[in-house]
Coordinates of C-alpha atoms and ligand atoms in Angstrom, one line a residue:
X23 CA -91.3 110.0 7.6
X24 CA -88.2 108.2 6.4
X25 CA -89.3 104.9 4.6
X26 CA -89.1 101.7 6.7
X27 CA -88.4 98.2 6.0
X28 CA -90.6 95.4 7.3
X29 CA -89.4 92.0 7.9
X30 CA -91.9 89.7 6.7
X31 CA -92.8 86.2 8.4
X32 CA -95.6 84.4 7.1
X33 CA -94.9 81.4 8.4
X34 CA -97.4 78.4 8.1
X35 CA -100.8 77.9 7.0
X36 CA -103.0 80.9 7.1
X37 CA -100.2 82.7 8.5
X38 CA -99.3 83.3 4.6
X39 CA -102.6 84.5 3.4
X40 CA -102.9 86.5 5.9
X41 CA -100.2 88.5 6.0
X42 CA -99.7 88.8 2.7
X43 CA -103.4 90.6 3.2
X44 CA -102.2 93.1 5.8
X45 CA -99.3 94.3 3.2
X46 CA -102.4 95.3 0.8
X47 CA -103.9 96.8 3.3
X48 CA -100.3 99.3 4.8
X49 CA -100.2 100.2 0.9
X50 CA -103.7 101.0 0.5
X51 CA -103.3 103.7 3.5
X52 CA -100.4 104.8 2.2
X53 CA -97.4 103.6 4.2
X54 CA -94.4 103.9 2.2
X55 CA -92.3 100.8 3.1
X56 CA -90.1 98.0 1.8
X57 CA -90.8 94.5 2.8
X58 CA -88.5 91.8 3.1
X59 CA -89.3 87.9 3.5
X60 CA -87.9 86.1 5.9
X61 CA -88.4 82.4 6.6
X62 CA -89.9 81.1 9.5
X63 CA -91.7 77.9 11.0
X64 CA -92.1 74.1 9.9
X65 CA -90.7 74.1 6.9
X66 CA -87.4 75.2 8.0
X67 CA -87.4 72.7 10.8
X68 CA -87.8 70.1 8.5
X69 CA -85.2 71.1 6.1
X70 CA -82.4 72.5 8.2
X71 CA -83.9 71.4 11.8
X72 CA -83.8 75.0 13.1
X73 CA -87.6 76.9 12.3
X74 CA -85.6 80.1 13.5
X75 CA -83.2 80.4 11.2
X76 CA -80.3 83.0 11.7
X77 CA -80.8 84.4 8.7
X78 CA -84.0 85.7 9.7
X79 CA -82.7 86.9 13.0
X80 CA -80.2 89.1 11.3
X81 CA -82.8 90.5 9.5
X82 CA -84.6 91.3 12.4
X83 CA -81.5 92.7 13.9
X84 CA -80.9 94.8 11.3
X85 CA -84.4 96.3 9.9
X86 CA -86.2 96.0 14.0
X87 CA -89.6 95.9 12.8
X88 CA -91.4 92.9 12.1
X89 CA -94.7 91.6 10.8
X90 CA -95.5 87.8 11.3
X91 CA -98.0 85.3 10.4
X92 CA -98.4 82.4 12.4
X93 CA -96.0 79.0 12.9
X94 CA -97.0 75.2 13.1
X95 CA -95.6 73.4 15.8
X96 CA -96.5 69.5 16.1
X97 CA -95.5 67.0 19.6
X98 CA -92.1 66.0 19.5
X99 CA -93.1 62.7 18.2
X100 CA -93.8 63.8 14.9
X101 CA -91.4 66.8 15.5
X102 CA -88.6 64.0 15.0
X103 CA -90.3 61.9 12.7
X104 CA -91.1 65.0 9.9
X105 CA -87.0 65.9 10.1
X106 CA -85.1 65.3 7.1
X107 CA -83.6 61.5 7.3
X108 CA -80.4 62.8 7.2
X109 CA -81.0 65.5 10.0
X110 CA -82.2 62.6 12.5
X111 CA -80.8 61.7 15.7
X112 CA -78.0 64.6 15.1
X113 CA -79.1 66.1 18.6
X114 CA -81.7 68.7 16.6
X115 CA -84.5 70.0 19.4
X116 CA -88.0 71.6 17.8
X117 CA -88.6 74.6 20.1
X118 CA -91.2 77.4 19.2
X119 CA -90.0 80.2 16.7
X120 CA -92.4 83.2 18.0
X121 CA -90.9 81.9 21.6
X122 CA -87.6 82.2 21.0
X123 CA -88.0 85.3 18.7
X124 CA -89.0 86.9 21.9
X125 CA -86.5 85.8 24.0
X126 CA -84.1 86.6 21.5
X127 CA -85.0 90.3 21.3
X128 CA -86.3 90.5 24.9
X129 CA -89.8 91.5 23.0
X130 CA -90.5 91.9 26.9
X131 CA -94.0 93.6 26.2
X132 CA -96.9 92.2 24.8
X133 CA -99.9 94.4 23.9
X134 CA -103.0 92.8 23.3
X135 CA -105.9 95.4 22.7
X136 CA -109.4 93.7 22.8
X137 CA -112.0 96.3 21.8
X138 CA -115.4 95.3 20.0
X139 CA -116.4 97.0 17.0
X140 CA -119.9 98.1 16.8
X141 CA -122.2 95.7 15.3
X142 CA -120.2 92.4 15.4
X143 CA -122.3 89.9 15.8
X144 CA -119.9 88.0 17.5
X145 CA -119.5 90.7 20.2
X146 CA -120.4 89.6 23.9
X147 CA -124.1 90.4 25.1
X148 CA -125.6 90.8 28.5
X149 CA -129.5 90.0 29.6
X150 CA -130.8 92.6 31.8
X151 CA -133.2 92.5 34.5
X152 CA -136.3 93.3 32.2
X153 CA -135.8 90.0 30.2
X154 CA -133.8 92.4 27.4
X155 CA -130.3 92.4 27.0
X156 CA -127.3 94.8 26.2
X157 CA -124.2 94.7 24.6
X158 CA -121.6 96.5 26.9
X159 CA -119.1 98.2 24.8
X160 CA -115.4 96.4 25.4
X161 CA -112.0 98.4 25.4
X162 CA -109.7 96.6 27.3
X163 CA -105.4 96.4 26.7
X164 CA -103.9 93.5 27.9
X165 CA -100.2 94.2 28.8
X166 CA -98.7 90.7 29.3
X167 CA -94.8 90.4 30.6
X168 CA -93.9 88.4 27.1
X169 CA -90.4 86.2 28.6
X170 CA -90.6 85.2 31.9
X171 CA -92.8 83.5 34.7
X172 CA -94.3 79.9 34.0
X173 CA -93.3 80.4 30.7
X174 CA -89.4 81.1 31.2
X175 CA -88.7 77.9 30.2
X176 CA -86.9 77.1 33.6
X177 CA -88.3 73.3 34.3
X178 CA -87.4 69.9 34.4
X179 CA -89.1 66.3 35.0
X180 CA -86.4 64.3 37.1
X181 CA -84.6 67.3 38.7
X182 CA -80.9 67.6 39.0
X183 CA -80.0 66.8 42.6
X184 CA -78.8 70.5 43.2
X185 CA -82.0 71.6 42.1
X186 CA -83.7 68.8 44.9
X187 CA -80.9 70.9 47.2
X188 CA -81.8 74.0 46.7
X189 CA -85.6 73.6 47.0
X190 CA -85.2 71.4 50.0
X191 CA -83.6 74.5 51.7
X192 CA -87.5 75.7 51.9
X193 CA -89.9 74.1 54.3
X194 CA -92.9 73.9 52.2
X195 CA -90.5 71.1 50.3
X196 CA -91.2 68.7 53.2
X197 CA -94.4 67.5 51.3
X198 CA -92.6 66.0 48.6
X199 CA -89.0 65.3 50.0
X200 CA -90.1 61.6 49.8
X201 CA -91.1 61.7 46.1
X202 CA -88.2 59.8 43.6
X203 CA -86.9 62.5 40.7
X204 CA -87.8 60.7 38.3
X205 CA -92.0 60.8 39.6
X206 CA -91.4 64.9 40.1
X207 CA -91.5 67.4 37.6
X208 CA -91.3 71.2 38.4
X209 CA -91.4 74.2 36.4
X210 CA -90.3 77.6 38.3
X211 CA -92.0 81.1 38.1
X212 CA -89.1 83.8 38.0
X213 CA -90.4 86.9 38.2
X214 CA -87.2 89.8 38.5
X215 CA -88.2 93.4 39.4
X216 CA -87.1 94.9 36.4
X217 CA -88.9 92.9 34.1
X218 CA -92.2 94.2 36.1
X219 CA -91.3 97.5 36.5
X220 CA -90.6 98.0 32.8
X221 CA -94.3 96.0 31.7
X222 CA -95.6 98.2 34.3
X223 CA -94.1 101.8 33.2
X224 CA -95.6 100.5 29.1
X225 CA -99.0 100.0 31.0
X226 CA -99.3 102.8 33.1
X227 CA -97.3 105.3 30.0
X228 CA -99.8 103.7 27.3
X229 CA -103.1 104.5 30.3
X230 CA -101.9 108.4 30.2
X231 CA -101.6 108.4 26.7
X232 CA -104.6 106.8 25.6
X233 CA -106.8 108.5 28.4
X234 CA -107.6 105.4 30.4
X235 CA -108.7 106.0 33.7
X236 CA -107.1 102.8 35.1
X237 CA -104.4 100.2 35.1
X238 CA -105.7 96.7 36.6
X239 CA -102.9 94.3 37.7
X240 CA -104.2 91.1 37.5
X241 CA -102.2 88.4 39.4
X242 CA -102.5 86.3 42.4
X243 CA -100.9 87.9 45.1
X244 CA -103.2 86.5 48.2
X245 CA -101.4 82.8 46.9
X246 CA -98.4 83.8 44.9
X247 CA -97.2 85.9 47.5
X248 CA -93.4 86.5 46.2
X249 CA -94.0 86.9 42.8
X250 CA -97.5 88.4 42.4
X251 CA -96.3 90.3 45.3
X252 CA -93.6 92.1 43.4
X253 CA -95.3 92.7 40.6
X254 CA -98.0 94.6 42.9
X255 CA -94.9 96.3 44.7
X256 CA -93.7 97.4 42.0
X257 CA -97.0 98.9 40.3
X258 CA -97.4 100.7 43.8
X259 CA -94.1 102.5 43.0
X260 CA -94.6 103.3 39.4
X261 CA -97.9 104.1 40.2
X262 CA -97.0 107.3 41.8
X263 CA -95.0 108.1 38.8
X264 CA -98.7 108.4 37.6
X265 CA -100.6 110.2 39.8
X266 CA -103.4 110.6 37.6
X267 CA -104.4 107.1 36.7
X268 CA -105.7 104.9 39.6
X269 CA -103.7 101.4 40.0
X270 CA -106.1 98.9 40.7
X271 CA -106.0 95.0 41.5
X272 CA -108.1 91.5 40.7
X273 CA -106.7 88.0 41.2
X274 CA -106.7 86.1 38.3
X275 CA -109.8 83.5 38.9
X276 CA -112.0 86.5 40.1
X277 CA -111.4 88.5 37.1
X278 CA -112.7 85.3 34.9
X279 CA -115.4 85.4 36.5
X280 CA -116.3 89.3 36.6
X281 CA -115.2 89.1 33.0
X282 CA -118.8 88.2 31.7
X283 CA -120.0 91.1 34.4
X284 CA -118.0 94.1 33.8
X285 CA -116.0 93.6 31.1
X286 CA -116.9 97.8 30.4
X287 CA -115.2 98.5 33.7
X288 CA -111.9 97.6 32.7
X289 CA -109.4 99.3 30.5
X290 CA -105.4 99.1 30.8
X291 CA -104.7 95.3 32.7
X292 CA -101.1 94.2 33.7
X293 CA -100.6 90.5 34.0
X294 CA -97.1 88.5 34.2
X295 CA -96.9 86.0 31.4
X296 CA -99.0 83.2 31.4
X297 CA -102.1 85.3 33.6
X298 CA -101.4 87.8 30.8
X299 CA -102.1 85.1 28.2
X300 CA -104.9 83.7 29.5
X301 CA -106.6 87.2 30.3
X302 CA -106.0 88.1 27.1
X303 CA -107.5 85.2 25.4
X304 CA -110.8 85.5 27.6
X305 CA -110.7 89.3 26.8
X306 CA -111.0 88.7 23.0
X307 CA -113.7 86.2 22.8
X308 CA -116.1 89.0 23.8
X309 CA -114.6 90.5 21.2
X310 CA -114.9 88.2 18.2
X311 CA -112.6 85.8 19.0
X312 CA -109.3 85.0 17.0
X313 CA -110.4 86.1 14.0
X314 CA -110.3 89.7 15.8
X315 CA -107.1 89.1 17.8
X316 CA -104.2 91.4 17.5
X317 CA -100.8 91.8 19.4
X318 CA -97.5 93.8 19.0
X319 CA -94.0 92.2 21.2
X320 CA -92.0 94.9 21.8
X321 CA -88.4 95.4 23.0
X322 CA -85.5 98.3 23.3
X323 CA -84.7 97.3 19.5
X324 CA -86.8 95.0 17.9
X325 CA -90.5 94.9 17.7
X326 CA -93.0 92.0 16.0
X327 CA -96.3 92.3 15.7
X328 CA -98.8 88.8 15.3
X329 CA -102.3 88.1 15.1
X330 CA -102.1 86.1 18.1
X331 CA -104.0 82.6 16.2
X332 CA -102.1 80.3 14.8
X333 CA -101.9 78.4 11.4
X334 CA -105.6 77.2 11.2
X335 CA -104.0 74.1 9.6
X336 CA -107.9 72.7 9.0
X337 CA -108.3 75.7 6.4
X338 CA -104.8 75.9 4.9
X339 CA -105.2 74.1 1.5
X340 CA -108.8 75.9 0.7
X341 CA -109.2 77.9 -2.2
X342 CA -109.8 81.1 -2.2
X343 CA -109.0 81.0 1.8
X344 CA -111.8 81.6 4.4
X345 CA -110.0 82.8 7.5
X346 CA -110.8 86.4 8.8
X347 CA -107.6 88.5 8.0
X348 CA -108.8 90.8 10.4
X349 CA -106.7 90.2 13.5
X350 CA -103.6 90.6 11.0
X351 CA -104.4 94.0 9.8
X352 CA -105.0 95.0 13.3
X353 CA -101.6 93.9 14.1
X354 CA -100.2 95.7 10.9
X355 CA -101.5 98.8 12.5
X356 CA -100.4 98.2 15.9
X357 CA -96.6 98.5 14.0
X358 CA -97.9 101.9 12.5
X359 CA -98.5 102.8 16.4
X360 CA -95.6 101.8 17.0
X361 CA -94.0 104.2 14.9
X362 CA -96.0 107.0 15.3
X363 CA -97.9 106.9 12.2
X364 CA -100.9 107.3 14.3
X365 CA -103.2 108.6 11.7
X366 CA -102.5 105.6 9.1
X367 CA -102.8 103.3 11.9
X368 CA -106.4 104.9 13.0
X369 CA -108.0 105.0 9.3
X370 CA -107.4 101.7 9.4
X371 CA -109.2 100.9 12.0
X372 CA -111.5 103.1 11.2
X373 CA -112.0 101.2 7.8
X374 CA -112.2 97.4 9.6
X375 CA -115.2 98.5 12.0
X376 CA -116.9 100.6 9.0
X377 CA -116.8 96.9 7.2
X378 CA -118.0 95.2 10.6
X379 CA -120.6 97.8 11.6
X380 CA -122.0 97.3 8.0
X381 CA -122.3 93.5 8.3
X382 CA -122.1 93.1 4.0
X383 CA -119.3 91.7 3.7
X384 CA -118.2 89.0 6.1
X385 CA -116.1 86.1 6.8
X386 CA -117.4 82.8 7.9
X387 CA -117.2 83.6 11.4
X388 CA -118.8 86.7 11.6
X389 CA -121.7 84.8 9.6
X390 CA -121.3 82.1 12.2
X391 CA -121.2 79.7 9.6
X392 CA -119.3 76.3 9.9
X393 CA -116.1 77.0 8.8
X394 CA -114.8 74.5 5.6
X395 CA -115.2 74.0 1.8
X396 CA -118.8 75.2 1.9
X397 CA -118.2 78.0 3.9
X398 CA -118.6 80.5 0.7
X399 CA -121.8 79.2 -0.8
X400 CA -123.5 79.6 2.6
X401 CA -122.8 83.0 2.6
X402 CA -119.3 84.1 3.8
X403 CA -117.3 85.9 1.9
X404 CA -113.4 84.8 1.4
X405 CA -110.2 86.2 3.1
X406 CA -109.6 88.4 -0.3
X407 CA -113.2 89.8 0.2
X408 CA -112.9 91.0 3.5
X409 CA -109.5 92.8 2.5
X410 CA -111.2 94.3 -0.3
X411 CA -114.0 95.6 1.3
X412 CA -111.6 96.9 4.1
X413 CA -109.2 98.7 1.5
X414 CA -112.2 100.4 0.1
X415 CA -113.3 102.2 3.2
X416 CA -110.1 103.7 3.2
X417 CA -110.9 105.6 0.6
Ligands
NAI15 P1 -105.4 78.1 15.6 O1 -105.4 79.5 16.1 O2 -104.6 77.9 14.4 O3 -106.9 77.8 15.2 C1 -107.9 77.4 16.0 C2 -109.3 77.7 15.4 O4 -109.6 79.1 15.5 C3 -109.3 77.4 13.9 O5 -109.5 76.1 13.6 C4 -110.4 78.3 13.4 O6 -111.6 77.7 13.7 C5 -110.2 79.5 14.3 N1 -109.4 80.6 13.7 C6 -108.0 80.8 13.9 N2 -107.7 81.8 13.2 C7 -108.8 82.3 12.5 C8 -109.0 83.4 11.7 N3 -108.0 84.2 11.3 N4 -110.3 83.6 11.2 C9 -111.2 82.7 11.6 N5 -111.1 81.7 12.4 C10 -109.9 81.5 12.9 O7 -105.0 77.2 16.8 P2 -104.8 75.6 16.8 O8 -105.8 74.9 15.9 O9 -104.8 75.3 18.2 O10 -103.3 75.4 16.3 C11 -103.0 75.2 15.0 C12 -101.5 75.3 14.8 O11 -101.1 76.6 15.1 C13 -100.7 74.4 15.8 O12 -99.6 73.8 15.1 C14 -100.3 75.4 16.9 O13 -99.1 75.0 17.5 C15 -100.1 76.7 16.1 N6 -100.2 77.9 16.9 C16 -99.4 78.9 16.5 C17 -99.5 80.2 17.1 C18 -98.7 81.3 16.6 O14 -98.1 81.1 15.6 N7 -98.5 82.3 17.3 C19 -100.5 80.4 18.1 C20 -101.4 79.3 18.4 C21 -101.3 78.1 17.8
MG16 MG1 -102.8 82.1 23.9

């Protein structure tokens, strides 16, 4: 396989330690690669007022495969107040860096696997009818549409009178036609068919591949009738591109609830983006949480792949680091997946659940210890440790 080269975003925080983790971790398996650094987050903001530098996106553009750590982002208050005195009031915005890489590079799909490793305490459990209770085994795949929906970006507080126009041309506007501007706020839910169809086609593709039985779309489509209604219009179609794996459907609030239930029942889910996110999020804390948290953005070129927690800034400045590098080295071998170096990608996860399963060697929240300075003399082992201990079951 010809050698790669990984852009590197640490970022902020814990996003540094642990990504620096996951590179031990690709060289302990064996992946011949290159990495580059590229910077990224609220450092960058403050000193150039842009967290996404170009620089970084030409990188991207020109390597396509990224790892990244997490970001800081702070209210807009302190946004503006942390800027550089001489970069204030020059018209420079704070936006989101992992946002606007993904809108950027149309990382359309997110992939958020949430699958419990045997023996982690933190996994979900179940009482049974006897009194007992069981710990149903969880494999789920969240496929989330990553750049439109509620989180397109498309809002405003005091709408532009064309906007006012344009809405009042449907009656369900009546109910607000008497509100000033400046007391409305709206923020739209675009959904566009080919955005769908291609999270849909990754879902139902990555359900033959992987030998699920079943791709769940979970929307809204009983309320949100236009656009959870094409997204389960359109899973109708490419569904019978799949003959073989049942398409089946839960509304959003419902699946919250059956989550605690059934979480065994449910394997490939398809959500638009910010059902997707929140699915997702429920999904891995029967899982271990974010300490367990992986997730790969993928578009036609570029691909990033995240633990999906963020900067931890509460444990950034402690020494030797506490935070569970696990979600990152899942993430590292989501970009092996990615590709194809299947086999790397499985020892390693073969490696993380062999340190989980045997419950030695664990970081503060497997230990369900307070996380903090004390952390480590109650028993949890540091960041470092649980990369160690990883790296050696790779043999
Ligand atoms: P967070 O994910 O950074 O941390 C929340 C809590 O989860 C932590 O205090 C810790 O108790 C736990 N946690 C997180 N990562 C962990 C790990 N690897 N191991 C063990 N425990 C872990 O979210 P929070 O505190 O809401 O946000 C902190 C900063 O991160 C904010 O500035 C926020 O904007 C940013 N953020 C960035 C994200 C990204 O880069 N993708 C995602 C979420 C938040
Ligand atoms: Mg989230």
């Amino acid at each position: 396989m010809a050698r790669r080269t990984v852009v590197t975003m640490p970022g902020d925080g814990i996003g540094k330690v642990v990504l620096e983790d996951s590179i031990r971790v690709l060289e302990a398996v064996g992946f011949e690669a290159d990495y580059v650094h590229a910077d990224i987050g609220w450092e960058f903001w403050v000193k150039e007022g842009n967290p996404l530098p170009q620089r970084t996106l030409d990188l991207l553009e020109e390597h396509h495969l990224g790892l990244f750590g997490a970001i800081t982002s702070k209210p807009k208050n302190e946004a503006d107040l942390e800027l550089a005195p001489e970069l204030r009031d020059k018209g420079y915005v704070y936006f989101s860096p992992i946002v606007g890489l993904r809108q950027k590079f149309n990382l359309d799909i997110c992939i958020r696997p949430c699958r419990s490793f045997a023996g982690n305490p933190l996994n979900f459990i179940r009482r049974t009818a006897d009194g007992g209770f069981e710990e149903p085994p969880v494999d789920a795949v969240i496929f989330r549409q990553n750049t439109e929906g509620l989180y397109g970006g498309i809002e405003w507080t005091n709408p532009p009178d064309q906007v006012r126009e344009a809405m009042a041309t449907h009656t369900k506007f009546k109910g607000v036609a008497h509100v000033p501007s400046e007391d409305m706020a709206i923020s739209t839910r675009v959904f566009t068919r080919n955005a769908c169809r291609r999270i849909l086609e990754a879902a139902f593709e990555y359900a033959e591949k992987h030998g699920y039985e079943s791709v769940t779309v979970c929307e809204k489509p009983n309320v949100l009738r236009e656009t959870s209604g094409m997204m389960e219009e359109v899973a109708r179609e490419v569904q019978k591109e799949h003959p073989t794996i049942q398409h089946w459907s839960t509304n959003i609030d419902a699946q919250m609830m059956w989550l605690t239930k059934n979480p065994e029942n449910y394997g490939v889910l398809v959500a638009g983006n910010m059902f997707g996110d929140i699915v997702s999020d429920a999904f891995a804390g029967l899982v271990g949480g974010l300490g367990f948290a992986c997730s790969a953005n993928i578009g036609d070129e570029v691909a990033v792949f995240e633990p999906t927690h963020g900067s931890a800034p509460k444990y950034e400045e402690l020494d030797p680091p506490i935070v569970n590098p696990i979600a990152m080295i899942l993430s590292a071998a989501m970009l092996l997946d990615h590709i194809g170096d299947t086999d790397k990608a499985t020892r390693i996860r073969e490696a993380v659940g062999a340190v989980v399963t045997e419950g030695k060697v664990r970081s503060y929240d497997m230990k369900k210890i307070p996380g903090g300075s004390s952390s480590i003399e109650k028993g949890a082992a540091t960041t470092f440790q649980v990369t160690d201990a990883i790296i050696e079951k790779l043999g």
